[in-house]
Coordinates of C-alpha atoms in Angstrom, one line a residue:
Chain A
M29 CA -34.3 -80.7 -33.7
S30 CA -31.2 -80.7 -35.6
K31 CA -33.2 -81.9 -38.7
L32 CA -34.8 -78.7 -39.0
A33 CA -32.1 -76.0 -38.5
V34 CA -31.3 -74.2 -41.1
N35 CA -28.0 -71.9 -41.8
I36 CA -28.6 -68.5 -44.1
P37 CA -26.9 -65.6 -44.1
G38 CA -26.8 -63.9 -40.6
L39 CA -29.4 -66.6 -39.1
S40 CA -29.0 -69.6 -37.5
L41 CA -32.1 -70.8 -37.4
K42 CA -33.4 -73.9 -35.1
N43 CA -36.3 -74.5 -37.3
P44 CA -37.3 -73.1 -40.6
I45 CA -40.6 -71.7 -39.2
M46 CA -41.3 -68.0 -38.3
P47 CA -43.6 -65.2 -38.1
A48 CA -43.9 -62.9 -40.9
S49 CA -43.7 -59.3 -40.6
G50 CA -47.1 -57.4 -39.6
C51 CA -48.6 -60.1 -38.0
F52 CA -46.6 -60.6 -35.1
S53 CA -46.4 -56.9 -33.7
F54 CA -43.3 -56.9 -31.6
G55 CA -43.6 -60.3 -30.3
Q56 CA -44.8 -58.9 -26.6
E57 CA -48.4 -60.3 -27.2
F58 CA -47.4 -63.8 -28.4
S59 CA -44.8 -64.3 -25.5
E60 CA -47.9 -64.6 -23.3
L61 CA -49.2 -67.5 -25.4
Y62 CA -45.4 -69.4 -25.8
D63 CA -41.8 -69.2 -25.6
L64 CA -40.8 -67.0 -28.5
S65 CA -37.5 -69.3 -28.1
R66 CA -39.1 -72.1 -29.7
L67 CA -39.2 -69.8 -33.0
G68 CA -36.6 -70.2 -35.8
A69 CA -36.4 -66.4 -36.0
I70 CA -39.1 -63.3 -35.8
M71 CA -39.9 -61.0 -38.1
I72 CA -41.0 -57.9 -36.3
K73 CA -43.1 -55.1 -37.9
A74 CA -41.7 -52.7 -40.4
A75 CA -39.8 -49.8 -38.4
T76 CA -39.7 -46.4 -40.1
H77 CA -37.9 -43.6 -39.3
Q78 CA -40.3 -41.5 -37.8
P79 CA -43.4 -43.0 -36.2
R80 CA -46.3 -43.7 -38.2
L81 CA -50.1 -43.3 -37.5
G82 CA -51.1 -45.4 -40.3
N83 CA -54.2 -45.7 -42.1
P84 CA -57.8 -44.7 -41.3
T85 CA -60.3 -47.6 -40.3
P86 CA -61.8 -50.3 -41.4
R87 CA -57.9 -51.3 -42.2
V88 CA -59.1 -55.2 -42.9
A89 CA -61.3 -57.5 -44.3
E90 CA -62.0 -60.8 -44.8
T91 CA -62.0 -62.3 -48.6
A92 CA -62.5 -65.9 -49.7
S93 CA -59.7 -68.0 -48.3
G94 CA -58.0 -64.6 -47.4
M95 CA -58.1 -61.1 -46.1
L96 CA -57.1 -57.5 -47.2
N97 CA -55.4 -55.2 -44.8
A98 CA -54.2 -51.6 -45.3
I99 CA -53.0 -50.9 -42.0
G100 CA -50.2 -48.3 -43.6
L101 CA -47.2 -49.3 -41.4
Q102 CA -48.0 -47.9 -38.3
N103 CA -45.2 -48.2 -35.7
P104 CA -43.5 -46.1 -32.9
G105 CA -40.4 -45.2 -35.3
V106 CA -37.1 -46.9 -35.4
D107 CA -35.8 -45.5 -32.1
H108 CA -38.4 -46.4 -30.1
I109 CA -38.5 -49.9 -31.6
I110 CA -34.5 -50.5 -30.5
E111 CA -35.2 -49.0 -27.4
H112 CA -38.4 -50.7 -26.3
E113 CA -39.4 -53.5 -28.3
L114 CA -36.0 -55.1 -29.3
K115 CA -34.9 -54.8 -26.1
F116 CA -37.7 -56.7 -24.6
L117 CA -37.0 -59.4 -27.0
E118 CA -33.8 -59.8 -25.9
K119 CA -34.4 -62.1 -22.9
F120 CA -35.4 -64.7 -26.1
D121 CA -33.3 -66.6 -27.6
V122 CA -34.2 -66.1 -31.0
P123 CA -32.8 -64.3 -34.2
I124 CA -35.0 -61.1 -35.0
I125 CA -35.0 -60.0 -38.5
A126 CA -35.8 -56.4 -38.8
N127 CA -38.4 -55.1 -41.4
V128 CA -37.0 -51.5 -42.7
A129 CA -39.6 -49.5 -44.8
G130 CA -39.5 -45.7 -45.8
T131 CA -40.7 -43.2 -48.0
A132 CA -37.2 -42.1 -49.7
I133 CA -33.7 -43.5 -49.8
E134 CA -32.5 -41.8 -46.9
D135 CA -35.3 -42.9 -44.6
Y136 CA -34.3 -46.7 -45.2
T137 CA -30.7 -46.2 -45.1
E138 CA -31.1 -44.2 -41.7
V139 CA -33.6 -46.7 -40.1
A140 CA -31.4 -49.8 -41.9
E141 CA -28.1 -47.9 -40.0
K142 CA -29.8 -47.8 -36.5
I143 CA -31.4 -51.0 -36.5
S144 CA -28.9 -53.2 -37.7
Q145 CA -26.7 -52.5 -34.8
A146 CA -29.2 -53.6 -32.2
P147 CA -27.6 -57.1 -30.7
N148 CA -30.7 -59.1 -31.4
V149 CA -31.0 -57.9 -34.9
H150 CA -29.3 -60.8 -37.2
A151 CA -30.7 -59.5 -40.5
L152 CA -32.7 -57.1 -42.3
E153 CA -35.7 -57.3 -44.3
L154 CA -36.0 -54.7 -47.0
N155 CA -39.6 -53.9 -47.0
I156 CA -39.9 -52.6 -50.9
S157 CA -43.5 -54.0 -51.5
C158 CA -46.2 -52.6 -48.9
P159 CA -48.7 -51.8 -51.0
N160 CA -50.6 -49.6 -48.6
V161 CA -48.5 -46.3 -48.3
K162 CA -48.8 -43.6 -50.6
E163 CA -45.2 -43.0 -51.2
G164 CA -42.2 -45.3 -51.0
G165 CA -43.2 -49.1 -50.3
I166 CA -44.0 -50.7 -53.5
Q167 CA -42.9 -48.2 -56.0
F168 CA -39.1 -49.1 -54.9
G169 CA -40.4 -52.9 -55.7
T170 CA -41.8 -52.5 -58.7
N171 CA -38.6 -51.0 -61.0
V172 CA -35.7 -53.0 -61.2
E173 CA -33.4 -50.2 -61.4
S174 CA -34.7 -48.2 -58.3
A175 CA -35.3 -51.6 -56.2
V176 CA -31.3 -52.0 -57.3
R177 CA -30.3 -48.3 -56.0
L178 CA -32.2 -48.7 -52.7
T179 CA -30.6 -52.5 -52.5
E180 CA -27.0 -50.7 -52.6
S181 CA -27.5 -48.0 -50.3
V182 CA -29.1 -50.2 -47.7
K183 CA -26.3 -53.1 -48.2
R184 CA -23.5 -50.0 -47.6
V185 CA -24.8 -49.0 -44.3
S186 CA -26.2 -52.1 -43.0
K187 CA -24.0 -54.0 -40.2
V188 CA -26.2 -57.4 -41.2
P189 CA -27.3 -59.5 -43.8
V190 CA -29.8 -57.9 -46.2
Y191 CA -32.9 -59.6 -47.4
V192 CA -35.2 -58.0 -49.7
K193 CA -38.6 -58.7 -49.5
L194 CA -40.3 -58.7 -53.0
S195 CA -43.5 -57.5 -54.4
P196 CA -46.0 -59.8 -56.3
N197 CA -47.3 -57.0 -58.2
V198 CA -44.9 -57.1 -60.9
T199 CA -45.1 -58.1 -64.4
N200 CA -41.9 -60.3 -64.3
I201 CA -40.8 -61.3 -60.8
V202 CA -37.7 -63.0 -62.1
E203 CA -36.3 -59.6 -63.5
I204 CA -36.6 -58.0 -60.1
A205 CA -35.2 -60.7 -58.2
Q206 CA -31.9 -61.2 -60.3
G207 CA -31.4 -57.3 -59.9
V208 CA -31.6 -57.1 -56.4
G209 CA -30.1 -60.3 -56.1
E210 CA -26.6 -59.4 -57.2
I211 CA -26.5 -57.1 -54.1
A212 CA -28.9 -58.6 -51.5
D213 CA -28.1 -61.5 -49.0
G214 CA -31.6 -63.3 -50.0
L215 CA -34.7 -62.8 -50.8
T216 CA -38.0 -63.3 -48.8
M217 CA -41.3 -63.3 -51.1
I218 CA -44.1 -62.7 -51.3
N219 CA -45.5 -59.7 -50.1
T220 CA -49.3 -59.1 -50.3
L221 CA -51.4 -58.8 -53.8
V222 CA -53.0 -55.7 -54.3
G223 CA -57.0 -56.5 -53.9
M224 CA -60.2 -54.5 -53.0
R225 CA -63.4 -55.7 -51.6
L226 CA -66.7 -53.6 -51.9
D227 CA -69.2 -53.2 -49.2
K228 CA -73.2 -53.5 -49.7
N229 CA -73.2 -50.1 -51.4
G230 CA -70.6 -51.0 -53.8
K231 CA -68.2 -48.9 -52.3
P232 CA -64.8 -49.8 -51.5
L233 CA -64.9 -51.5 -47.9
I234 CA -61.5 -50.8 -46.8
A235 CA -60.9 -47.0 -45.9
N236 CA -57.8 -46.9 -48.0
K237 CA -59.9 -48.4 -50.8
T238 CA -57.2 -51.1 -51.8
G239 CA -55.4 -53.4 -49.2
G240 CA -52.9 -56.2 -49.5
L241 CA -54.4 -59.7 -50.1
S242 CA -52.9 -62.5 -47.9
G243 CA -53.7 -65.9 -46.4
P244 CA -54.2 -69.4 -48.2
A245 CA -55.9 -67.5 -51.6
I246 CA -52.3 -66.6 -52.6
K247 CA -50.3 -69.5 -51.7
P248 CA -50.1 -70.7 -55.6
V249 CA -49.1 -67.3 -57.0
A250 CA -46.3 -67.3 -54.3
L251 CA -45.6 -70.8 -55.1
N252 CA -44.8 -70.5 -58.6
M253 CA -43.2 -66.9 -58.1
I254 CA -40.5 -68.9 -56.0
Y255 CA -40.5 -71.7 -58.3
Q256 CA -39.2 -69.5 -61.1
V257 CA -37.1 -67.3 -59.4
R258 CA -35.4 -70.4 -57.5
Q259 CA -34.6 -72.4 -61.0
A260 CA -33.2 -68.7 -62.3
M261 CA -31.1 -68.1 -59.1
P262 CA -30.1 -71.8 -57.6
D263 CA -27.9 -70.2 -54.9
I264 CA -29.6 -67.4 -53.3
P265 CA -31.3 -68.0 -50.1
I266 CA -35.0 -67.6 -50.0
I267 CA -38.0 -67.4 -47.0
G268 CA -40.8 -67.9 -48.5
M269 CA -44.2 -66.6 -47.3
G270 CA -48.1 -66.7 -48.4
G271 CA -51.1 -68.3 -46.7
I272 CA -48.9 -70.8 -45.1
S273 CA -51.2 -72.9 -42.2
T274 CA -50.3 -76.4 -42.2
V275 CA -47.1 -78.6 -42.6
D276 CA -48.4 -79.6 -46.1
D277 CA -47.8 -75.6 -46.8
V278 CA -44.7 -75.6 -45.4
L279 CA -43.7 -79.2 -47.4
D280 CA -44.9 -77.1 -50.8
Y281 CA -42.7 -74.0 -50.0
I282 CA -39.5 -76.1 -49.2
S283 CA -40.3 -78.2 -52.1
V284 CA -40.1 -74.9 -54.7
G285 CA -36.7 -74.0 -53.2
C286 CA -37.6 -72.2 -50.0
D287 CA -34.5 -72.3 -47.2
A288 CA -37.1 -71.3 -44.6
V289 CA -40.6 -70.1 -44.7
A290 CA -42.9 -67.5 -42.8
V291 CA -46.1 -67.4 -41.5
G292 CA -48.6 -64.4 -41.7
T293 CA -52.4 -64.4 -41.6
A294 CA -52.5 -67.8 -40.0
N295 CA -51.4 -66.2 -36.8
F296 CA -54.7 -64.5 -36.8
T297 CA -56.5 -67.5 -37.4
D298 CA -54.6 -69.5 -34.6
P299 CA -52.1 -67.7 -32.2
Y300 CA -50.6 -70.7 -31.8
V301 CA -50.2 -71.8 -35.0
C302 CA -46.1 -71.3 -35.1
P303 CA -45.6 -73.5 -32.5
T304 CA -47.8 -76.0 -33.8
L305 CA -46.1 -76.0 -37.4
I306 CA -43.0 -76.5 -35.6
D307 CA -43.6 -79.5 -33.7
A308 CA -45.7 -81.0 -37.1
L309 CA -42.8 -80.4 -39.2
D310 CA -40.4 -82.4 -36.8
A311 CA -42.8 -85.0 -36.3
R312 CA -43.4 -85.0 -40.6
V313 CA -39.9 -85.0 -41.2
A314 CA -39.5 -88.3 -39.0
T315 CA -42.6 -89.9 -40.8
M316 CA -40.9 -89.1 -43.8
G317 CA -37.7 -90.5 -43.2
L318 CA -35.7 -87.4 -44.3
S319 CA -32.3 -86.6 -42.9
H320 CA -32.8 -82.9 -43.2
I321 CA -35.8 -81.0 -43.8
H322 CA -33.7 -79.6 -47.2
D323 CA -33.6 -83.0 -48.3
I324 CA -37.2 -82.2 -50.5
K325 CA -35.6 -78.4 -50.9
G326 CA -36.5 -78.1 -55.1
R327 CA -38.1 -81.2 -55.4
A328 CA -40.3 -79.4 -57.3
Y329 CA -38.5 -78.7 -60.7
Q330 CA -35.9 -81.2 -60.1
Chain B
M27 CA -56.6 -68.6 -23.9
K28 CA -57.7 -70.9 -26.8
H29 CA -60.8 -73.3 -25.7
L30 CA -62.8 -75.5 -27.2
M31 CA -66.3 -74.6 -25.9
R32 CA -69.5 -77.1 -26.7
I33 CA -72.4 -75.3 -28.4
L34 CA -75.5 -76.1 -26.1
S35 CA -78.0 -73.9 -27.8
V36 CA -78.8 -71.9 -31.1
E37 CA -81.8 -69.6 -31.2
E38 CA -83.0 -66.8 -33.4
I39 CA -84.3 -64.7 -30.4
A40 CA -85.5 -61.5 -32.9
D41 CA -85.1 -60.8 -36.7
N42 CA -81.6 -62.2 -37.7
I43 CA -80.4 -62.1 -34.1
F44 CA -79.0 -65.5 -32.5
E45 CA -78.6 -66.3 -29.0
M46 CA -75.8 -69.1 -28.7
V47 CA -75.1 -70.9 -25.4
L48 CA -71.4 -72.4 -25.1
S49 CA -70.4 -74.7 -22.1
G50 CA -66.9 -74.7 -21.0
E51 CA -64.4 -74.5 -18.1
I52 CA -62.9 -71.3 -18.9
T53 CA -66.2 -69.4 -17.7
K54 CA -64.8 -69.9 -14.0
E55 CA -62.3 -67.5 -14.8
M56 CA -64.6 -65.0 -17.0
K57 CA -65.3 -62.5 -14.2
V58 CA -65.2 -59.5 -16.0
S59 CA -68.2 -57.8 -17.7
G60 CA -67.5 -56.2 -21.5
Q61 CA -64.8 -58.6 -22.2
F62 CA -65.2 -60.6 -25.5
V63 CA -65.0 -64.2 -27.4
H64 CA -62.8 -64.5 -30.9
I65 CA -64.5 -67.4 -32.5
R66 CA -63.0 -69.5 -35.2
V67 CA -66.0 -70.0 -37.6
S68 CA -64.4 -72.3 -39.6
P69 CA -61.8 -75.0 -39.0
Y70 CA -60.8 -75.0 -42.7
T71 CA -58.8 -72.1 -44.8
E72 CA -62.0 -70.3 -46.0
N73 CA -62.4 -67.8 -43.1
V74 CA -59.0 -67.1 -42.1
L75 CA -60.0 -64.2 -39.5
R76 CA -62.1 -65.1 -35.9
R77 CA -65.6 -62.7 -35.2
P78 CA -65.3 -61.1 -32.1
I79 CA -68.7 -61.2 -30.0
S80 CA -69.7 -59.6 -27.0
I81 CA -70.6 -61.9 -23.8
A82 CA -74.1 -61.4 -22.9
N83 CA -73.9 -63.8 -19.9
V84 CA -71.9 -66.1 -17.7
D85 CA -72.8 -68.4 -15.2
A86 CA -70.0 -69.9 -13.6
D87 CA -72.1 -72.8 -11.7
K88 CA -73.3 -74.2 -14.8
E89 CA -70.3 -73.2 -16.5
T90 CA -71.9 -71.5 -19.5
L91 CA -71.8 -68.2 -21.3
T92 CA -74.5 -66.5 -24.1
I93 CA -73.5 -64.8 -26.5
I94 CA -76.0 -62.7 -28.9
F95 CA -74.8 -62.0 -32.8
R96 CA -76.6 -60.5 -35.9
A97 CA -76.2 -63.1 -38.9
E98 CA -75.0 -60.5 -41.3
G99 CA -72.1 -61.7 -43.2
D100 CA -70.5 -65.2 -43.9
G101 CA -69.1 -65.8 -40.7
T102 CA -71.9 -65.2 -38.5
T103 CA -73.9 -66.7 -41.3
K104 CA -72.4 -69.7 -40.7
M105 CA -72.3 -69.5 -36.8
S106 CA -76.1 -69.2 -36.8
K107 CA -76.4 -72.6 -38.7
M108 CA -73.9 -74.2 -36.5
Q109 CA -75.5 -77.5 -34.5
V110 CA -76.2 -78.4 -30.7
G111 CA -73.4 -80.6 -29.5
D112 CA -70.5 -78.9 -32.0
D113 CA -67.6 -77.8 -30.7
L114 CA -66.3 -74.3 -31.1
D115 CA -62.3 -72.7 -31.1
V116 CA -62.9 -69.7 -28.9
L117 CA -60.1 -67.3 -27.6
T118 CA -61.3 -66.0 -24.3
P119 CA -61.3 -63.7 -22.3
L120 CA -60.2 -60.7 -24.3
G121 CA -60.1 -57.4 -23.9
N122 CA -61.0 -54.9 -21.1
G123 CA -64.2 -54.6 -19.7
Y124 CA -66.3 -52.5 -17.6
P125 CA -64.9 -51.6 -14.3
L126 CA -67.1 -51.6 -11.3
E127 CA -67.6 -49.2 -9.1
D128 CA -70.1 -49.0 -5.8
F129 CA -72.3 -46.3 -7.3
N130 CA -75.8 -45.8 -5.9
H131 CA -78.1 -45.6 -9.4
V132 CA -76.4 -46.0 -13.0
L133 CA -77.8 -45.6 -16.3
L134 CA -76.9 -48.4 -19.2
V135 CA -77.4 -47.3 -22.5
G136 CA -77.2 -49.9 -25.6
G137 CA -78.1 -49.9 -29.2
G138 CA -78.9 -52.4 -31.2
I139 CA -76.6 -55.5 -31.2
G140 CA -74.5 -53.1 -28.5
V141 CA -76.9 -54.3 -26.1
P142 CA -75.9 -58.0 -25.0
P143 CA -72.9 -57.0 -23.2
L144 CA -74.9 -54.6 -20.9
H145 CA -77.2 -57.5 -19.4
E146 CA -73.9 -59.1 -18.1
L147 CA -73.0 -55.8 -16.7
S148 CA -76.4 -55.4 -15.4
K149 CA -76.3 -58.6 -13.5
Q150 CA -73.1 -57.8 -11.8
L151 CA -74.1 -54.3 -10.8
N152 CA -77.4 -55.3 -9.3
A153 CA -75.4 -58.2 -7.1
R154 CA -73.3 -55.3 -5.6
G155 CA -76.4 -53.8 -4.7
V156 CA -75.9 -51.1 -7.5
K157 CA -79.5 -50.2 -9.0
T158 CA -79.9 -49.9 -12.7
T159 CA -81.7 -48.1 -15.4
H160 CA -81.9 -49.4 -18.9
V161 CA -82.6 -47.3 -22.0
L162 CA -82.2 -49.9 -25.2
G163 CA -82.8 -48.4 -28.7
F164 CA -83.7 -50.8 -31.8
N165 CA -84.5 -50.2 -35.2
S166 CA -87.8 -51.3 -35.3
K167 CA -90.2 -53.8 -33.1
K168 CA -88.8 -56.9 -35.0
D169 CA -85.3 -56.2 -33.8
V170 CA -85.8 -56.1 -30.1
F171 CA -84.8 -58.6 -27.6
Y172 CA -83.9 -59.3 -23.9
E173 CA -86.5 -56.8 -22.8
D174 CA -87.9 -59.1 -20.0
E175 CA -84.4 -60.0 -19.2
F176 CA -83.5 -56.4 -18.3
N177 CA -86.9 -55.8 -16.6
A178 CA -86.0 -58.3 -14.4
L179 CA -82.9 -56.3 -12.9
G180 CA -84.3 -52.6 -13.1
D181 CA -86.2 -50.3 -15.0
T182 CA -86.2 -50.8 -18.8
Y183 CA -86.9 -48.6 -21.5
I184 CA -87.2 -49.6 -25.0
T185 CA -86.8 -47.1 -27.9
T186 CA -87.5 -47.7 -31.8
A187 CA -86.2 -45.8 -34.6
D188 CA -89.5 -46.4 -36.5
G189 CA -92.1 -46.3 -33.3
T190 CA -93.0 -49.6 -33.9
Y191 CA -92.5 -50.8 -30.3
G192 CA -91.6 -48.5 -27.5
K193 CA -90.8 -44.6 -27.4
E194 CA -90.2 -43.4 -31.0
G195 CA -87.0 -41.9 -31.4
F196 CA -83.4 -42.9 -30.3
V197 CA -82.0 -43.7 -26.8
T198 CA -81.1 -39.7 -26.4
D199 CA -85.1 -39.2 -26.5
Q200 CA -85.8 -41.3 -24.1
I201 CA -82.9 -40.3 -21.6
E202 CA -84.0 -36.8 -22.1
L203 CA -87.5 -37.7 -20.0
L204 CA -85.7 -39.3 -17.3
E205 CA -85.7 -37.5 -13.8
T206 CA -83.2 -39.9 -11.9
E207 CA -79.9 -38.3 -10.9
F208 CA -77.5 -41.0 -12.6
D209 CA -73.9 -41.5 -10.9
Q210 CA -72.3 -42.6 -13.9
F211 CA -73.4 -44.3 -17.4
Y212 CA -72.2 -47.2 -19.3
A213 CA -72.8 -47.5 -23.0
C214 CA -72.6 -50.0 -26.0
G215 CA -73.7 -49.6 -29.6
P216 CA -73.1 -48.0 -32.8
K217 CA -70.7 -45.5 -33.0
V218 CA -73.1 -42.5 -33.8
M219 CA -75.1 -43.1 -30.7
L220 CA -71.9 -43.3 -28.7
K221 CA -70.7 -40.1 -30.0
V222 CA -73.9 -38.2 -28.9
L223 CA -73.5 -40.0 -25.5
N224 CA -70.0 -39.1 -25.6
D225 CA -71.0 -35.3 -26.2
S226 CA -74.4 -34.8 -24.1
M227 CA -74.1 -36.5 -20.7
D228 CA -72.3 -34.5 -18.0
I229 CA -71.8 -37.4 -15.8
D230 CA -68.8 -39.9 -16.1
G231 CA -69.1 -42.7 -18.1
Y232 CA -67.7 -45.9 -19.8
I233 CA -68.5 -47.0 -23.6
S234 CA -67.8 -49.9 -25.4
L235 CA -66.4 -50.0 -29.2
E236 CA -66.9 -52.5 -32.1
E237 CA -64.8 -52.3 -35.1
R238 CA -63.5 -54.9 -37.6
M239 CA -60.7 -56.9 -36.0
G240 CA -58.1 -58.9 -37.3
C241 CA -56.1 -60.8 -34.3
G242 CA -58.1 -59.6 -31.4
I243 CA -54.9 -59.5 -29.4
G244 CA -53.4 -56.3 -30.2
V245 CA -50.7 -57.4 -32.5
C246 CA -52.4 -56.5 -36.3
Y247 CA -53.2 -52.9 -35.3
A248 CA -56.6 -53.2 -37.5
C249 CA -59.0 -51.8 -34.8
V250 CA -57.6 -48.9 -33.7
V251 CA -59.3 -45.7 -32.7
P252 CA -57.7 -42.1 -32.0
K253 CA -57.1 -40.9 -29.0
P254 CA -57.1 -36.8 -27.8
D255 CA -53.2 -36.7 -27.7
G256 CA -53.2 -37.7 -31.8
S257 CA -52.2 -41.4 -31.3
Y258 CA -54.2 -44.4 -31.5
A259 CA -55.8 -47.0 -29.0
K260 CA -56.4 -50.6 -30.1
I261 CA -60.0 -51.7 -29.3
C262 CA -59.1 -55.3 -28.9
S263 CA -56.7 -55.0 -26.3
D264 CA -56.8 -51.2 -24.9
G265 CA -60.7 -51.5 -25.1
P266 CA -63.1 -52.6 -26.1
V267 CA -64.2 -50.5 -23.0
F268 CA -63.0 -46.8 -22.9
K269 CA -63.7 -44.2 -20.2
K270 CA -65.6 -41.1 -21.9
G271 CA -63.4 -38.4 -23.3
E272 CA -60.2 -41.3 -23.2
I273 CA -60.9 -41.7 -27.2
L274 CA -62.2 -39.5 -30.3
L275 CA -65.3 -40.7 -31.9

């Protein structure tokens, strides 16, 4: 499968396919369905300093070719994740990308310092774009200065490369990407778009009122944002995500300049989607006569 | 866990309530009542979430299972229009079902679209020699289904909120009139009904919850319910059946 192997800072990926954070929990449930060592990497669910209970229900709602979620970063806290969830994942030959979240800079640095020392964590994904928590999250990701300051602080304490997950809920994503791109080792994009669905009585269906829109509906938005960022920053590693469910989607993301891709919502539609995509991509690269998947990287703007 | 199941029949058995019979070998392994199937309603991208539906009947010999659902939103409406002979992409069996114990006489309480899983449960209890009494609540006469099927298994009482069929009122109004000493109760229905049962029944019991689900396998944290210790249980993978008192309603 060397035609699919990808190397980016901290990460030696067997293939460019990985589950996106928040859609895979910590891998335990999926390990009963297939061998997690097949995956390029795993982006685990966001870790915060203290355990978080998350938001009231309903937390999810389907929308046309997509879904809204407002889970609210429910997780058992970084210490528990290191002792149990990451420990469990050690038996698989797969690099872990740990998603780090918080409400203040100190929360982020505390989590980043601890979790980046776990032996199987090969990179961090800095979550400055969660739209579903009252404090922190997206507020760091919509302002260039605060995004840069947070990235600097985390970069200082992290033992592994730091990727920053960008929010699409901004006026100018290239500006933010260029700001954090000066410091970060790579970018992951995009997080969910803030959205709303109403119930039959005309009230917001999700208890949090708004939720993050994901799924095939957001793919055109993500493609365009990556297309813009990649041309402004030709060298920065980018892991792309947003509505990927087929091998053609994967090719589109590589075509706009991604190094690798993450699959989110599609894991709910079909829990076997990641291994299915890996096999399909392997076959497609052969059919297309490519010597490596990156032969088509960036072809959208070349 | 993922199976293609063939649709053998789709029939409207009450107002907007559909019974669908599916066939597949996986039914041989479906021995626990109260579990659910998670159905992909479209092979295309328009519906990204599956629909969790409880199982009303399993016939391992014929390799069939029966589900009953209300055509309410986009997904279940699509399901109601599916054709006999189509194959459905189904994740099953999912969740933890009703534990069976060797009691003498138990009470089964269902509300609306929560009634279906109690049918398979009642069948299994009766097969073990446990006597069952059923109290089934609906909004109105046009919503009532499976009365005959439950009657064949034990005494069955129907209530309707508007009094158009059976006893007028809620399931609890009927339960108060019963003089039998029950060893245990099993319930499935709307949260408000379950809460009243949870608070008013002085015997132990099991309740089954429904909630908007994402993955159905415990990874997305969408369908949670609070526990007395302040933490959350996941309805899809820790439930959907919980022991009375195990969760806060």
